[in-house]
Tab-separated table of C-alpha atoms and ligand atoms in Angstrom:
chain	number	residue	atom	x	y	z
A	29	UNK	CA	95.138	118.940	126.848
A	30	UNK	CA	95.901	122.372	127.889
A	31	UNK	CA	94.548	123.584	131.678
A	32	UNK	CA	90.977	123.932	132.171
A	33	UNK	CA	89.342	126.134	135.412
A	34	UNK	CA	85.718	125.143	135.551
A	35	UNK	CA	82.363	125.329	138.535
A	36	UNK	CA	78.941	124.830	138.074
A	37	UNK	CA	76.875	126.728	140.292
A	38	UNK	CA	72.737	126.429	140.581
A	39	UNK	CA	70.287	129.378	141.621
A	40	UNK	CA	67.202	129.658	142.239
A	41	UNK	CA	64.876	133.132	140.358
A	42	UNK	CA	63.452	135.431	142.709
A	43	UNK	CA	59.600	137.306	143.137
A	44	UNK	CA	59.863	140.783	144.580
A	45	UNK	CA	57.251	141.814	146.773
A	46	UNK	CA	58.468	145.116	146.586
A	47	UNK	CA	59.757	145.921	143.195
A	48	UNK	CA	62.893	147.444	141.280
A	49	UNK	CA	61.841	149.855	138.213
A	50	UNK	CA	64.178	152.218	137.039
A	51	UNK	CA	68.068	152.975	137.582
A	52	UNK	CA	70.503	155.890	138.859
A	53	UNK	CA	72.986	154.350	137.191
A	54	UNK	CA	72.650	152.137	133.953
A	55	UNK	CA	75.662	150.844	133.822
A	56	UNK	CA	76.449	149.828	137.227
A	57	UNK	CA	72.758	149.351	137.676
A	58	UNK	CA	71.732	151.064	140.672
A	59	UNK	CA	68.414	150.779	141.538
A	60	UNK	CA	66.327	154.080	142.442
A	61	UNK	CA	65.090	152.097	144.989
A	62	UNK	CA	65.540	149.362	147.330
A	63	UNK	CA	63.750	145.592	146.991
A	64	UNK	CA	62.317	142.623	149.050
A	65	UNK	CA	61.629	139.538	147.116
A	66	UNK	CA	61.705	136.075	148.106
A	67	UNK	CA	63.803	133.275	146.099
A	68	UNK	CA	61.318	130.891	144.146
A	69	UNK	CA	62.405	126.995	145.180
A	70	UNK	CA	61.250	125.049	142.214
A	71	UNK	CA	62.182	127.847	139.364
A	72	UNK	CA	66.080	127.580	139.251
A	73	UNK	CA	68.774	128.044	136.887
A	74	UNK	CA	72.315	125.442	136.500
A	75	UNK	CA	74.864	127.139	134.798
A	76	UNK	CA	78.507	125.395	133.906
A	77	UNK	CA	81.135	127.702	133.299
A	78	UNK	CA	84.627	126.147	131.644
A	79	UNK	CA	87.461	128.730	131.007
A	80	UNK	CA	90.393	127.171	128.939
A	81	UNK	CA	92.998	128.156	126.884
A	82	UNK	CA	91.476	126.264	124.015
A	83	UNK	CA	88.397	127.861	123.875
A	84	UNK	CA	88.801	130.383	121.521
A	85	UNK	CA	85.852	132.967	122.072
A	86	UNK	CA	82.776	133.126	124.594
A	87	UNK	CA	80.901	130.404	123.664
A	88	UNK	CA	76.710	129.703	125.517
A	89	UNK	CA	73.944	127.220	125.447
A	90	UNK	CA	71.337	127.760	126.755
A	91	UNK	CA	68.314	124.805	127.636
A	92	UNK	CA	70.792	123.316	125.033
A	93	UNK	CA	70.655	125.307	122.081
A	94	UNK	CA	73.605	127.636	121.116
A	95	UNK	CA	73.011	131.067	122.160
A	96	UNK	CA	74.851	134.216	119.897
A	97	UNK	CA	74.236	138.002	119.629
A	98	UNK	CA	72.858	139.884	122.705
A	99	UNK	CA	72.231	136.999	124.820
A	100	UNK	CA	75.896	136.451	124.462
A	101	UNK	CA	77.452	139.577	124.467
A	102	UNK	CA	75.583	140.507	127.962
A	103	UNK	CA	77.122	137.311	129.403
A	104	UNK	CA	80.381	138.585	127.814
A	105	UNK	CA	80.380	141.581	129.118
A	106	UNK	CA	79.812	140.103	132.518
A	107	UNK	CA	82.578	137.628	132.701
A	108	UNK	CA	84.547	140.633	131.561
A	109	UNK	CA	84.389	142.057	134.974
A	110	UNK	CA	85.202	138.388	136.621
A	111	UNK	CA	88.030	138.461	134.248
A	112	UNK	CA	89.428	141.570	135.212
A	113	UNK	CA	88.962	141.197	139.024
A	114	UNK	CA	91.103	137.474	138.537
A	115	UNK	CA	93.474	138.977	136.398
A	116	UNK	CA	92.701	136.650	133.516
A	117	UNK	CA	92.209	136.642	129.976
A	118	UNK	CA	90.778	133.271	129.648
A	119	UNK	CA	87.797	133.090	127.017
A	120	UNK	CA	84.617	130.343	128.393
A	121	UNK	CA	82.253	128.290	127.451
A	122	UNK	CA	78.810	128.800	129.481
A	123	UNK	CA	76.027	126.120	129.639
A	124	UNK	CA	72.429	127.292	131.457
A	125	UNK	CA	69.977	124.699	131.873
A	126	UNK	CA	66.653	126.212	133.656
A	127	UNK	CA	64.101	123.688	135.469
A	128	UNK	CA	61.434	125.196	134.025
A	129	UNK	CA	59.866	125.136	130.647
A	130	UNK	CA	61.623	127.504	128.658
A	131	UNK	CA	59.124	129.908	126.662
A	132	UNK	CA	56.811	129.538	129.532
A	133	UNK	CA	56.947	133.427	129.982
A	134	UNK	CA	58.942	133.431	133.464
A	135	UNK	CA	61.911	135.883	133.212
A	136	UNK	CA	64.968	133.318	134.277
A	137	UNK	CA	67.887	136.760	134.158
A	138	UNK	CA	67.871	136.967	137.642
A	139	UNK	CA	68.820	133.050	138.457
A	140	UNK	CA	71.239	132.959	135.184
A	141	UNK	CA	72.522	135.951	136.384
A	142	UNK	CA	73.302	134.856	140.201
A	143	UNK	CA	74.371	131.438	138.862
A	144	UNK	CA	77.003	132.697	135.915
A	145	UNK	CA	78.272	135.065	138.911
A	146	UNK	CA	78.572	131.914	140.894
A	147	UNK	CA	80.207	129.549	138.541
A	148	UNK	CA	82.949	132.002	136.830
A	149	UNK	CA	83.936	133.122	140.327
A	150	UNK	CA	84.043	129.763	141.609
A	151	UNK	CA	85.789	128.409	138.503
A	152	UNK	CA	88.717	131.274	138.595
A	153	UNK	CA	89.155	130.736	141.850
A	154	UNK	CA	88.102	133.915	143.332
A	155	UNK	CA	86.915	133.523	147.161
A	156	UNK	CA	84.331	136.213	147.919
A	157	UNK	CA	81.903	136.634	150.242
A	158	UNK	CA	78.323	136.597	149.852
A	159	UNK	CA	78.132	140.436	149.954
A	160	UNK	CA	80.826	141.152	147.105
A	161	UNK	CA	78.669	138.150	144.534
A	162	UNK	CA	75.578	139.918	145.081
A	163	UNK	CA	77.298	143.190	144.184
A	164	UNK	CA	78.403	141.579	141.149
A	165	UNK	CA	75.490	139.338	139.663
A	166	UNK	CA	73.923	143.426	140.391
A	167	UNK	CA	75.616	144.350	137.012
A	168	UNK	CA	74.096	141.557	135.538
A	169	UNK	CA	71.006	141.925	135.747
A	170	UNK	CA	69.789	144.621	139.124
A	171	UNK	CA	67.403	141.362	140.219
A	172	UNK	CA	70.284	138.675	140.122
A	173	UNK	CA	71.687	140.499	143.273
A	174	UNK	CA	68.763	138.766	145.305
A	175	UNK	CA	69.156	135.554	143.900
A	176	UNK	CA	72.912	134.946	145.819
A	177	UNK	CA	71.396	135.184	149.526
A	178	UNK	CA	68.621	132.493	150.727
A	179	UNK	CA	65.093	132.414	151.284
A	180	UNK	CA	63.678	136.567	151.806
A	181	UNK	CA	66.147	138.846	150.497
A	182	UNK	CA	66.761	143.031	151.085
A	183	UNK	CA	68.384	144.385	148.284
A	184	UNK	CA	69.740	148.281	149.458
A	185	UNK	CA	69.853	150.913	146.878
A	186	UNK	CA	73.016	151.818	148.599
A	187	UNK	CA	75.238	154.977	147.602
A	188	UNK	CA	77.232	153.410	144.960
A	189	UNK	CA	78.938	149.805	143.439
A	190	UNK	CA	79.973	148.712	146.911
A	191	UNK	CA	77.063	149.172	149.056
A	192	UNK	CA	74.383	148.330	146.746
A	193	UNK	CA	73.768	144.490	147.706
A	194	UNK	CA	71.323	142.464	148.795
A	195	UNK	CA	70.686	140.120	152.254
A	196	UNK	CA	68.607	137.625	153.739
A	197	UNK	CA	66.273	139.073	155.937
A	198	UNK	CA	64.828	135.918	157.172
A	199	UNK	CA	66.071	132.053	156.101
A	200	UNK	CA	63.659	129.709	153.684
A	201	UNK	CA	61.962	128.283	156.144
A	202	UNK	CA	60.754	131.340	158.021
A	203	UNK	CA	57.627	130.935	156.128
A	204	UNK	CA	55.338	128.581	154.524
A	205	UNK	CA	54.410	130.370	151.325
A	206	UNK	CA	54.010	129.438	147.874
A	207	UNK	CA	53.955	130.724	144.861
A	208	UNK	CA	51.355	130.112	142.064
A	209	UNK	CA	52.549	131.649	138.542
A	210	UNK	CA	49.710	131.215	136.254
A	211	UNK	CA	51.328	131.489	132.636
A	212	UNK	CA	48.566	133.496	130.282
A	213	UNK	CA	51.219	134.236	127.361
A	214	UNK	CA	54.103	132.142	126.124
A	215	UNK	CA	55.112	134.818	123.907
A	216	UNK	CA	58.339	136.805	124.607
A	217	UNK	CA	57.983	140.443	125.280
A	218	UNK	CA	58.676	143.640	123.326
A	219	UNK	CA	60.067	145.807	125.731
A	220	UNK	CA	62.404	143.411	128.744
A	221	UNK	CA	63.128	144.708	132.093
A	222	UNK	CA	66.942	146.467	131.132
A	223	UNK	CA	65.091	148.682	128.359
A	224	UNK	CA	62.244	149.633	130.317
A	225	UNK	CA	64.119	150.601	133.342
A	226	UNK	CA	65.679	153.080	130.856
A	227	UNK	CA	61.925	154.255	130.627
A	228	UNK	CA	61.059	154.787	134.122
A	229	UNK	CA	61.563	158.230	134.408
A	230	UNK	CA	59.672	159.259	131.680
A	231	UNK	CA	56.289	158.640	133.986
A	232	UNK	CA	55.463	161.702	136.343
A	233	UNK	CA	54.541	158.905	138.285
A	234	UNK	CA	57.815	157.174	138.751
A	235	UNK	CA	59.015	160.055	141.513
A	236	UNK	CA	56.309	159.697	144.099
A	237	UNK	CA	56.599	156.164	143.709
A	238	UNK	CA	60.286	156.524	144.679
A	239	UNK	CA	59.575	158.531	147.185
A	240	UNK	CA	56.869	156.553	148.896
A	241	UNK	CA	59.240	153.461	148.815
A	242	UNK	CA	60.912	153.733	151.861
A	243	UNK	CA	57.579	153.042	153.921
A	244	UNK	CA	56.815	150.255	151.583
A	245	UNK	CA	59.598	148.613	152.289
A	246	UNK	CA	59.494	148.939	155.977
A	247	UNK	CA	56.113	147.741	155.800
A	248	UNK	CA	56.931	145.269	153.782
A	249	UNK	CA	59.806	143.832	156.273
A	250	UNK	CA	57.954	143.779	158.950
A	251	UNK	CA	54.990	141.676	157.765
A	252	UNK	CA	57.617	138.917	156.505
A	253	UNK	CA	59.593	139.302	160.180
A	254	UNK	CA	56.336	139.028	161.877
A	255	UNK	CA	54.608	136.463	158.657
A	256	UNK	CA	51.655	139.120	158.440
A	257	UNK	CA	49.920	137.565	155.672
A	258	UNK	CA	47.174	140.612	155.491
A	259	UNK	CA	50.143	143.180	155.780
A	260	UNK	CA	51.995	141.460	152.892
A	261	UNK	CA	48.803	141.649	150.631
A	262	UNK	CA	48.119	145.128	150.997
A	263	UNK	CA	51.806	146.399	150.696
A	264	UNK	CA	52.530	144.145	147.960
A	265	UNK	CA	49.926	144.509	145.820
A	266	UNK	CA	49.903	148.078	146.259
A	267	UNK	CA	53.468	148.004	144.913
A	268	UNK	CA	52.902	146.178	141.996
A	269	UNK	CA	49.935	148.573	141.036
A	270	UNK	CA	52.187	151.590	141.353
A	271	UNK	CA	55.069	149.996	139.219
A	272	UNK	CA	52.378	149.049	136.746
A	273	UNK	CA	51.135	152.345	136.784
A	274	UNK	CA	54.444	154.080	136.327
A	275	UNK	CA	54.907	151.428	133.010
A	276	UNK	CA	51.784	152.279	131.659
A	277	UNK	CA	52.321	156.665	131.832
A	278	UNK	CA	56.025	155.646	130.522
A	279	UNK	CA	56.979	157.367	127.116
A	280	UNK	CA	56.510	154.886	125.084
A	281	UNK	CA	53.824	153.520	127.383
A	282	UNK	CA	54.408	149.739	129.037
A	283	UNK	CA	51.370	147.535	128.803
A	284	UNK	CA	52.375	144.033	130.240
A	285	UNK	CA	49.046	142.699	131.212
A	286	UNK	CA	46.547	141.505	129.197
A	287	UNK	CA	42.747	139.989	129.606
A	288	UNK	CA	43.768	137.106	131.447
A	289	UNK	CA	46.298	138.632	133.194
A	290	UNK	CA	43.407	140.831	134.643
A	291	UNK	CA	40.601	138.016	135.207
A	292	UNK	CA	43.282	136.362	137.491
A	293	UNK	CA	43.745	139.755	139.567
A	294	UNK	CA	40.102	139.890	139.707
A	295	UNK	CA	39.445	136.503	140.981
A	296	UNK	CA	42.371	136.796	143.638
A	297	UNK	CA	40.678	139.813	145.062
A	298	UNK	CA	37.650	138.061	144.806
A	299	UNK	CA	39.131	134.730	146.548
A	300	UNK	CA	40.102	136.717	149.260
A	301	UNK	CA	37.263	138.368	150.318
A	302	UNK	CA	35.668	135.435	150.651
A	303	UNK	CA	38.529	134.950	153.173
A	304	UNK	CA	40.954	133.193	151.503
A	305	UNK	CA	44.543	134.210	152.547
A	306	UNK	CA	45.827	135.078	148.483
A	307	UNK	CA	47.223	137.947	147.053
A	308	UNK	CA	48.957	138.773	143.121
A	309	UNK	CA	52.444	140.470	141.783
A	310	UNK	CA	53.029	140.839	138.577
A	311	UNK	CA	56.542	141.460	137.143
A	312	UNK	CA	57.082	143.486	133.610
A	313	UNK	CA	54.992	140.517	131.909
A	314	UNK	CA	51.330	139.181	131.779
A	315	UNK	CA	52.048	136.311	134.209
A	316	UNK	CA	50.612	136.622	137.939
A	317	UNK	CA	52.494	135.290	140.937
A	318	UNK	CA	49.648	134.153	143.178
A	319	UNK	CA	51.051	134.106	146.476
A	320	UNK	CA	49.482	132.147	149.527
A	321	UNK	CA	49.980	129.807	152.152
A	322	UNK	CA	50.832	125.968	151.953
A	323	UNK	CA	47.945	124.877	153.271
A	324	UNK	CA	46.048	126.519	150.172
A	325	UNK	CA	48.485	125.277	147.678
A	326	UNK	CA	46.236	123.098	146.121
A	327	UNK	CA	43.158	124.488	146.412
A	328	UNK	CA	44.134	128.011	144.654
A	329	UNK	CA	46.521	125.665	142.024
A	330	UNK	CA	42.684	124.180	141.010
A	331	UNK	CA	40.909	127.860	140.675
A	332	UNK	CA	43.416	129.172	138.663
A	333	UNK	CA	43.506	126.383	136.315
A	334	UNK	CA	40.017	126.986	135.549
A	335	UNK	CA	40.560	130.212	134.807
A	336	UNK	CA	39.875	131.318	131.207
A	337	UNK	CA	43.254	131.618	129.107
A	338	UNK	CA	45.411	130.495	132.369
A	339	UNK	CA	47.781	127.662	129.548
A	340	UNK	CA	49.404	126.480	133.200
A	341	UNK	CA	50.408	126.872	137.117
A	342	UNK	CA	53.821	126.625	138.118
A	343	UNK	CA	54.666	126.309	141.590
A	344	UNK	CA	57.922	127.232	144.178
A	345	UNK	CA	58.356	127.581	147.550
A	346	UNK	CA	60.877	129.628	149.297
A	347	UNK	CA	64.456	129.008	147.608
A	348	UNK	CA	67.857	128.579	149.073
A	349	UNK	CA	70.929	131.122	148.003
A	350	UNK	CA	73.141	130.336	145.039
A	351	UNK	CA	75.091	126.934	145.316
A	352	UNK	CA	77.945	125.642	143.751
A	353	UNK	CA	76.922	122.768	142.542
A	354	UNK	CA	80.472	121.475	141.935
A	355	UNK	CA	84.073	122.404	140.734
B	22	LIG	O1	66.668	142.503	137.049
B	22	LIG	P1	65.861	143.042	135.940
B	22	LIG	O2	66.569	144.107	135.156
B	22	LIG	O3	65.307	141.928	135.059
B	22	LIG	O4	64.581	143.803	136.557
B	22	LIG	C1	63.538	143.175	137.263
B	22	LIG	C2	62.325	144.024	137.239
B	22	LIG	C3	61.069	143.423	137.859
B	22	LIG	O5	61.050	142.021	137.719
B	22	LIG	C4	59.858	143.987	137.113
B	22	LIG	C5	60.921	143.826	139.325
B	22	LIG	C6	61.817	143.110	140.316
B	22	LIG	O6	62.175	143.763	141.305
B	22	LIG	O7	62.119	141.917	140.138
């Protein structure tokens, strides 16, 4: 048997309080603006990457079924660059397994993305640094960046490829959140994150919220540095309302919510004037992260379950960084 360079590498996905929407630079995919997000413990992706002489094209499985057109050719693409920056011509043969039920609506790019970057590095041998696999998993997929540091991560725009990375801000234990996503859809959706990115800036909307993300994100910073549960909530879930906003004035417009998706906003709001410490983010689908402390794990798990059209509650606590899981 000819030579055979493998790693598997595990990752966790990633919630961002403060959102990415919309690109400078599609290729390279830098953001328009910066990020803060927090790694979900409990929603992770393990990806096995084999390169080998006798592997004759790009091969992927994914939760165990074999994966072919645009699936593959973005993971392709991507070990194309890991290639090149080994100096190898090697073709691979990629298995993802995510911990949570596939279909159930949660977007799993950003932990595939952070855990292929992982693996294929690891595998060919490259030794980088923390800094130069965010910048990588980046061209993956813009959120995968996040997923390579631990626990509450700063993605920068930065200037260009080499200073647009992410960081931990603070480690996984910093702070006892949790994060409820209560699934409303299992159905995949029209429009993903990498096409409507492209349709950002086709919402007047989209500049002002650009240019009003600075002070989001300093806001934002400070109530995780400090664990300012009341400053999270209101910068958070102003953010999410302005990125939701921006998709729904896109051309073509960006709906991503639907009833449910609104009875659960309405009942967090609700929740928390009655002085319960709970707040929502949605990402570009009709699932709501309902974040809130430990302590109120179970009690909001048990609301939102009796919501109307809530199908189930998945839960994760602040993640770790991408691991290699072995070589
Ligand atoms: O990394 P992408 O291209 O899947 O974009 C992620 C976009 C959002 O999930 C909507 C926001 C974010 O910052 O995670």
């Amino acid at each position: 048997m000819t030579e055979q360079y493998s790693a598997t590498a595990r990752a966790c996905s990633n919630i961002a309080f403060i959102k990415y929407w919309g690109n400078r630079d599609h290729d390279l995919r830098l953001p328009l603006n910066g990020s803060i997000s927090m790694n979900l413990k409990g929603l992770e992706t393990t990806t096995t990457v084999v390169f080998g002489e006798e592997i004759e094209s790009d091969r992927l499985v994914l939760n165990g079924k074999p994966a072919t057109g645009a699936a593959l050719e973005r993971v392709s693409k991507h070990l194309d660059y890991i290639r090149r920056l080994a100096g190898v011509s090697l073709c691979a043969a990629v298995e993802s397994e995510n911990n949570f039920p596939t279909g159930a609506g949660i977007a799993s790019s950003a932990s595939a993305f952070s855990a292929l970057t992982a693996a294929a590095c690891a595998a060919l041998g490259l030794k980088l640094t923390e800094k130069e696999l965010s910048i990588i998993a980046r061209l993956g997929s813009g959120s995968a960046s996040r997923s390579i540091p631990g626990g509450f991560v700063e993605w920068y725009a930065g200037e260009d490829h080499e200073s647009s990375f992410a960081e931990s801000i603070a480690p996984p234990d910093h702070w006892d959140l949790v994060d409820l996503v209560a699934i409303v859809s299992l159905e995949h959706k029209d429009v993903g994150s990498s096409g409507g990115h492209q349709l950002a800036n086709t919402s007047s909307l989209q500049q002002s919220r650009i240019e009003d993300t600075p002070q989001r994100l300093q806001l934002c910073r400070e109530a995780i540095l400090t664990r300012d549960f009341d400053a999270l909530t209101e910068v958070s879930e102003k953010d999410t309302l302005l990125m939701h906003s921006v998709m729904m004035t896109s051309e073509p417009a960006l709906f991503y919510c639907l009833p449910p998706t609104l009875a659960v906003m309405q009942a967090v709001r609700e929740w928390r004037n009655n002085g319960m410490p709970v707040f929502f983010t949605i990402d570009a689908g009709p699932n709501v992260h309902v974040i809130t402390t430990g302590d109120q794990r179970e009690e909001v798990e048990r609301r939102l379950r009796e919501i109307d059209g809530v199908i189930t509650v998945l839960g994760a606590t602040p993640g770790r960084g991408v691991e290699i899981a072995g070589q």
